[in-house]
Short mmCIF file of C-alpha atoms (C1' of nucleotides) in Angstrom, two decimals:
data_model
loop_
_atom_site.label_atom_id
_atom_site.label_comp_id
_atom_site.label_asym_id
_atom_site.label_seq_id
_atom_site.Cartn_x
_atom_site.Cartn_y
_atom_site.Cartn_z
CA MET D 1 -26.99 -16.50 7.88
CA LYS D 2 -23.46 -15.94 8.89
CA LYS D 3 -22.13 -13.01 6.97
CA PRO D 4 -24.66 -10.71 5.39
CA ILE D 5 -21.93 -8.93 3.49
CA HIS D 6 -24.28 -8.11 0.68
CA THR D 7 -26.31 -5.51 2.48
CA ILE D 8 -25.45 -1.95 1.62
CA GLU D 9 -24.66 -0.98 5.19
CA THR D 10 -22.41 -3.93 5.89
CA CYS D 11 -20.59 -3.38 2.66
CA ASN D 12 -19.96 0.26 3.46
CA GLN D 13 -18.73 -0.66 6.90
CA SER D 14 -16.38 -3.14 5.32
CA ILE D 15 -14.97 -0.54 3.01
CA GLY D 16 -14.31 1.76 5.94
CA ALA D 17 -12.67 -0.99 7.96
CA VAL D 18 -10.45 -2.04 5.08
CA ARG D 19 -9.47 1.55 4.48
CA ASP D 20 -8.62 1.99 8.15
CA ALA D 21 -6.47 -1.10 8.01
CA LEU D 22 -4.66 -0.04 4.86
CA TYR D 23 -4.04 3.37 6.34
CA VAL D 24 -1.92 1.86 9.09
CA LEU D 25 -0.22 -0.78 6.98
CA ASN D 26 0.35 1.27 3.86
CA GLY D 27 3.54 1.30 1.90
CA LYS D 28 5.91 -1.18 0.49
CA TRP D 29 7.74 -2.20 3.61
CA LYS D 30 5.66 -2.38 6.80
CA LEU D 31 4.31 -5.88 6.45
CA PRO D 32 7.50 -7.44 5.04
CA LEU D 33 9.31 -5.78 7.91
CA ILE D 34 7.01 -7.42 10.42
CA VAL D 35 7.58 -10.77 8.75
CA ALA D 36 11.29 -10.22 9.04
CA LEU D 37 10.91 -9.70 12.78
CA ALA D 38 8.64 -12.70 13.22
CA GLY D 39 11.63 -14.93 13.94
CA GLY D 40 12.62 -12.91 16.99
CA PRO D 41 14.39 -9.66 17.81
CA LYS D 42 16.79 -8.35 15.22
CA ARG D 43 19.27 -5.55 14.95
CA PHE D 44 19.05 -2.71 12.48
CA LYS D 45 21.70 -4.06 10.17
CA GLU D 46 20.29 -7.56 10.29
CA ILE D 47 16.91 -6.33 9.17
CA GLN D 48 18.49 -4.33 6.40
CA ARG D 49 20.27 -7.43 5.13
CA GLU D 50 17.11 -9.47 5.29
CA LEU D 51 15.06 -6.98 3.33
CA LYS D 52 17.86 -6.74 0.76
CA ASP D 53 17.05 -3.47 -0.97
CA ILE D 54 15.80 -1.18 1.76
CA THR D 55 17.88 1.89 2.51
CA PRO D 56 18.70 2.88 6.09
CA ARG D 57 16.72 6.07 5.76
CA VAL D 58 13.56 4.25 4.78
CA LEU D 59 14.09 1.44 7.25
CA SER D 60 14.49 3.92 10.04
CA LYS D 61 11.29 5.68 9.13
CA GLU D 62 9.30 2.48 8.78
CA LEU D 63 10.50 1.25 12.13
CA ARG D 64 9.41 4.48 13.77
CA ASP D 65 5.99 4.18 12.18
CA LEU D 66 5.61 0.64 13.42
CA GLU D 67 6.79 1.67 16.84
CA GLN D 68 4.24 4.47 17.00
CA ASN D 69 1.50 2.03 16.10
CA GLU D 70 2.75 -0.28 18.83
CA PHE D 71 3.65 -3.16 16.58
CA VAL D 72 7.35 -2.97 17.41
CA THR D 73 9.47 -2.04 20.38
CA ARG D 74 12.97 -0.69 20.24
CA LYS D 75 15.55 -1.76 22.79
CA VAL D 76 18.90 -0.16 23.30
CA PHE D 77 21.77 -2.11 24.84
CA ASP D 78 24.55 -0.26 26.52
CA THR D 79 27.42 -1.96 24.77
CA VAL D 80 30.35 -0.46 22.93
CA PRO D 81 29.42 0.31 20.31
CA VAL D 82 25.79 0.58 21.22
CA SER D 83 23.50 -2.11 19.88
CA VAL D 84 19.81 -1.81 19.23
CA THR D 85 17.22 -4.48 18.65
CA TYR D 86 13.72 -4.33 17.35
CA GLU D 87 11.12 -6.81 18.35
CA LEU D 88 7.46 -7.45 17.77
CA THR D 89 4.96 -6.54 20.44
CA GLU D 90 2.21 -8.77 21.68
CA TYR D 91 -0.27 -6.52 19.90
CA SER D 92 1.39 -7.14 16.55
CA SER D 93 0.00 -10.67 16.59
CA CYS D 94 -3.31 -9.20 15.48
CA LEU D 95 -1.67 -8.89 12.07
CA ASP D 96 -0.92 -12.59 11.81
CA GLU D 97 -3.94 -13.46 9.73
CA ILE D 98 -3.37 -10.60 7.35
CA ILE D 99 0.20 -11.68 6.81
CA GLU D 100 -0.66 -15.32 6.45
CA SER D 101 -3.34 -14.62 3.86
CA LEU D 102 -1.02 -12.30 1.95
CA ARG D 103 1.66 -14.96 2.01
CA VAL D 104 -0.68 -17.64 0.69
CA PHE D 105 -1.99 -15.36 -2.03
CA GLY D 106 1.48 -14.14 -2.93
CA MET D 107 2.75 -17.66 -3.42
CA SER D 108 -0.13 -18.86 -5.55
CA HIS D 109 -0.13 -15.66 -7.54
CA ARG D 110 3.53 -16.19 -8.30
CA GLU D 111 2.83 -19.72 -9.45
CA ARG D 112 0.04 -18.45 -11.62
CA ILE D 113 2.25 -15.93 -13.36
CA ILE D 114 5.26 -18.17 -13.74
CA GLY D 115 3.03 -20.93 -15.04
CA GLY D 116 1.73 -18.58 -17.71
CA LEU D 117 -1.84 -18.83 -16.51
CA HIS D 118 -2.25 -15.12 -16.82
CA LYS D 119 -3.31 -13.74 -20.15
CA ASP D 120 -0.95 -10.82 -20.05
CA PRO D 121 2.63 -11.99 -20.49
CA GLU D 122 3.92 -8.58 -19.48
CA LEU D 123 2.85 -9.12 -15.91
CA VAL D 124 5.70 -8.99 -13.47
CA LEU D 125 6.44 -9.91 -9.90
CA GLN D 126 7.87 -7.74 -7.20
CA SER D 127 10.86 -9.91 -6.48
CA GLU D 128 12.23 -10.35 -9.96
CA GLU D 129 14.39 -13.37 -9.51
CA VAL D 130 12.47 -16.59 -9.84
CA MET R 1 5.01 -29.23 13.46
CA LYS R 2 2.68 -27.22 11.36
CA LYS R 3 4.32 -23.97 10.43
CA PRO R 4 8.07 -23.81 10.81
CA ILE R 5 8.01 -20.09 10.13
CA HIS R 6 11.02 -19.56 12.28
CA THR R 7 13.55 -21.09 9.98
CA ILE R 8 15.61 -18.62 7.99
CA GLU R 9 14.60 -20.02 4.62
CA THR R 10 10.89 -20.12 5.35
CA CYS R 11 11.03 -16.62 6.70
CA ASN R 12 12.74 -15.32 3.59
CA GLN R 13 10.24 -17.07 1.40
CA SER R 14 7.49 -15.45 3.39
CA ILE R 15 8.96 -12.03 2.89
CA GLY R 16 9.11 -12.60 -0.85
CA ALA R 17 5.55 -13.88 -0.98
CA VAL R 18 4.22 -10.95 1.01
CA ARG R 19 6.11 -8.55 -1.19
CA ASP R 20 4.68 -10.18 -4.29
CA ALA R 21 1.20 -9.84 -2.86
CA LEU R 22 1.65 -6.21 -1.92
CA TYR R 23 3.03 -5.45 -5.33
CA VAL R 24 -0.27 -6.42 -6.93
CA LEU R 25 -2.52 -4.94 -4.26
CA ASN R 26 -0.60 -1.75 -3.60
CA GLY R 27 -2.14 1.64 -3.21
CA LYS R 28 -4.99 3.15 -1.39
CA TRP R 29 -7.90 1.95 -3.49
CA LYS R 30 -7.56 -1.55 -4.94
CA LEU R 31 -8.85 -3.56 -2.01
CA PRO R 32 -11.63 -1.14 -1.02
CA LEU R 33 -12.67 -1.18 -4.65
CA ILE R 34 -12.94 -4.94 -4.64
CA VAL R 35 -15.02 -4.78 -1.49
CA ALA R 36 -17.30 -2.31 -3.21
CA LEU R 37 -17.83 -4.80 -6.02
CA ALA R 38 -18.41 -7.72 -3.69
CA GLY R 39 -22.13 -7.07 -3.70
CA GLY R 40 -22.39 -7.64 -7.43
CA PRO R 41 -21.71 -5.75 -10.66
CA LYS R 42 -21.69 -2.00 -10.48
CA ARG R 43 -21.45 0.89 -12.87
CA PHE R 44 -18.68 3.43 -12.90
CA LYS R 45 -20.68 6.17 -11.24
CA GLU R 46 -22.06 3.81 -8.63
CA ILE R 47 -18.59 2.78 -7.59
CA GLN R 48 -17.53 6.39 -7.44
CA ARG R 49 -20.41 7.18 -5.11
CA GLU R 50 -19.65 4.23 -2.92
CA LEU R 51 -16.00 5.09 -2.50
CA LYS R 52 -16.97 8.70 -1.73
CA ASP R 53 -13.75 10.54 -2.39
CA ILE R 54 -12.20 8.84 -5.37
CA THR R 55 -11.84 10.90 -8.54
CA PRO R 56 -12.81 9.50 -11.94
CA ARG R 57 -9.25 9.61 -13.12
CA VAL R 58 -7.98 7.50 -10.27
CA LEU R 59 -10.95 5.17 -10.34
CA SER R 60 -10.41 4.55 -14.02
CA LYS R 61 -6.79 3.72 -13.50
CA GLU R 62 -7.43 1.41 -10.58
CA LEU R 63 -10.09 -0.45 -12.51
CA ARG R 64 -7.70 -0.99 -15.40
CA ASP R 65 -5.07 -2.32 -13.03
CA LEU R 66 -7.53 -4.73 -11.49
CA GLU R 67 -8.69 -5.79 -14.93
CA GLN R 68 -5.15 -6.49 -16.03
CA ASN R 69 -4.63 -8.65 -12.99
CA GLU R 70 -7.85 -10.48 -13.77
CA PHE R 71 -9.68 -9.53 -10.63
CA VAL R 72 -12.33 -7.55 -12.47
CA THR R 73 -14.06 -7.73 -15.82
CA ARG R 74 -15.53 -4.82 -17.71
CA LYS R 75 -18.76 -5.20 -19.60
CA VAL R 76 -20.16 -2.71 -22.06
CA PHE R 77 -23.88 -2.59 -22.77
CA ASP R 78 -25.05 -1.15 -26.00
CA THR R 79 -27.62 1.21 -24.58
CA VAL R 80 -28.10 4.89 -25.20
CA PRO R 81 -26.16 6.30 -23.61
CA VAL R 82 -23.75 3.44 -23.24
CA SER R 83 -23.56 1.79 -19.84
CA VAL R 84 -20.64 -0.11 -18.41
CA THR R 85 -20.46 -2.46 -15.48
CA TYR R 86 -17.57 -3.85 -13.56
CA GLU R 87 -17.75 -7.15 -11.83
CA LEU R 88 -15.48 -9.43 -9.88
CA THR R 89 -14.00 -12.47 -11.55
CA GLU R 90 -13.97 -15.93 -10.11
CA TYR R 91 -10.25 -15.55 -9.54
CA SER R 92 -10.77 -12.52 -7.33
CA SER R 93 -12.16 -14.79 -4.64
CA CYS R 94 -8.59 -15.70 -3.80
CA LEU R 95 -8.46 -12.29 -2.13
CA ASP R 96 -11.33 -13.03 0.23
CA GLU R 97 -9.20 -14.03 3.16
CA ILE R 98 -6.98 -11.00 2.79
CA ILE R 99 -9.96 -8.70 2.77
CA GLU R 100 -11.64 -10.44 5.63
CA SER R 101 -8.56 -10.27 7.82
CA LEU R 102 -8.03 -6.61 6.93
CA ARG R 103 -11.63 -5.89 7.79
CA VAL R 104 -11.38 -7.59 11.16
CA PHE R 105 -8.15 -5.84 11.99
CA GLY R 106 -9.46 -2.50 10.75
CA MET R 107 -12.49 -2.68 12.99
CA SER R 108 -10.64 -3.66 16.13
CA HIS R 109 -7.91 -1.17 15.44
CA ARG R 110 -10.53 1.55 15.18
CA GLU R 111 -12.01 0.48 18.51
CA ARG R 112 -8.58 0.53 20.04
CA ILE R 113 -7.90 4.06 18.94
CA ILE R 114 -11.32 5.45 19.73
CA GLY R 115 -11.19 3.76 23.10
CA GLY R 116 -7.93 5.52 23.84
CA LEU R 117 -6.01 2.31 24.29
CA HIS R 118 -3.18 3.64 22.22
CA LYS R 119 -0.50 5.59 23.99
CA ASP R 120 -0.22 8.22 21.32
CA PRO R 121 -3.30 10.43 21.27
CA GLU R 122 -2.26 11.93 17.95
CA LEU R 123 -3.00 8.70 16.15
CA VAL R 124 -5.62 9.06 13.47
CA LEU R 125 -7.84 6.91 11.34
CA GLN R 126 -8.24 6.93 7.61
CA SER R 127 -11.94 7.62 7.59
CA GLU R 128 -12.06 10.57 9.92
CA GLU R 129 -15.69 10.61 10.86
CA VAL R 130 -16.42 8.32 13.78
"C1'" DC N 1 26.96 -0.34 14.32
"C1'" DA N 2 22.86 2.58 14.12
"C1'" DG N 3 21.37 5.60 12.29
"C1'" DT N 4 20.84 11.05 10.29
"C1'" DA N 5 21.53 14.59 6.60
"C1'" DT N 6 20.87 15.94 1.92
"C1'" DC N 7 19.48 15.63 -2.37
"C1'" DC N 8 16.51 14.13 -5.77
"C1'" DC N 9 12.91 12.15 -8.48
"C1'" DT N 10 9.06 9.24 -9.62
"C1'" DC N 11 4.44 8.67 -9.48
"C1'" DC N 12 0.36 8.33 -6.64
"C1'" DG N 13 -3.43 10.51 -6.44
"C1'" DG N 14 -6.34 14.90 -6.18
"C1'" DA N 15 -8.77 19.10 -8.76
"C1'" DT N 16 -10.89 20.71 -12.56
"C1'" DA N 17 -12.47 20.78 -17.07
"C1'" DC N 18 -13.83 18.63 -21.01
"C1'" DT N 19 -15.71 14.87 -24.68
"C1'" DG N 20 -18.52 11.17 -27.08
"C1'" DC A 1 -23.13 8.36 -18.22
"C1'" DA A 2 -18.31 6.88 -18.68
"C1'" DG A 3 -14.71 8.25 -18.87
"C1'" DT A 4 -10.10 11.27 -20.80
"C1'" DA A 5 -7.09 15.57 -20.74
"C1'" DT A 6 -4.31 18.57 -18.15
"C1'" DC A 7 -2.23 20.25 -14.46
"C1'" DC A 8 -0.17 19.77 -10.14
"C1'" DG A 9 1.36 19.13 -5.12
"C1'" DG A 10 3.27 16.15 -2.07
"C1'" DA A 11 4.49 11.88 -0.18
"C1'" DG A 12 7.09 7.73 -0.77
"C1'" DG A 13 11.14 6.13 -1.44
"C1'" DG A 14 16.07 5.69 -3.47
"C1'" DA A 15 21.40 7.21 -3.53
"C1'" DT A 16 25.09 8.86 -1.26
"C1'" DA A 17 27.63 10.76 2.30
"C1'" DC A 18 28.34 11.56 6.88
"C1'" DT A 19 28.28 11.23 12.39
"C1'" DG A 20 28.57 9.47 17.34
#
DNA sequence: CAGTATCCCTCCGGATACTG
DNA sequence: CAGTATCCGGAGGGATACTG
């Protein structure tokens, strides 16, 4: 047997592991932010544009969190005016599978709702525009 | 080429998809709750015990959310006193990969922190007891 | 440009008590 | 047992203005 996920112990371990993961990745912005940086280093303002409705205050805080968890590095360039870029670390690649699975689910979930496959017509998506 | 995730358009789509996914799965409890139900149907009190520190109020709300999104079904048995079970739907299996990847990351992240591989010694885990 | 400073408010989620 | 009622603190997160 490959995954005995039905034993009590294994299940409890899984809950703990998932909770640990969520603890680091919590909030509305961390994962989308990492996706935004997946294409290479970006500057503060660029990220803000890409994430559309994030405010500088929140973006700043999220970037610090990600930096502390070693998913992102901050680089300052001595230009006038100063320019700063953020870029993913090597370690951040351990999130790739999480992001990919979220992306796949997010897309099919959207299809499901738009296609009216859900019973509840009130159900809404995060990004309103279809 | 398999995944052209570096094009602007694809990247933006990815951000939207991830945001859609997070919108449905947000919060501290939804995914752990689904893991708790992975072993088969459970009753309210059983779930509460398994998740240790969730209050009935919050558990009730989370279960309703999951029900509305068709990840969980609620079944009432006409016993005395009444008993209720919650069980995963077929549709909920579309979350398997997300949960699995979170679990894998959560475990290795825990190792990384316990092993002192992180620079910041202040870093903490969700489930405090090691 | 790259943020910080303030202000503010929703709502997540916890504590406790109670009901059918 | 399976929840609901009430109360509540605090974090998450938005708006706006401002600084080096």
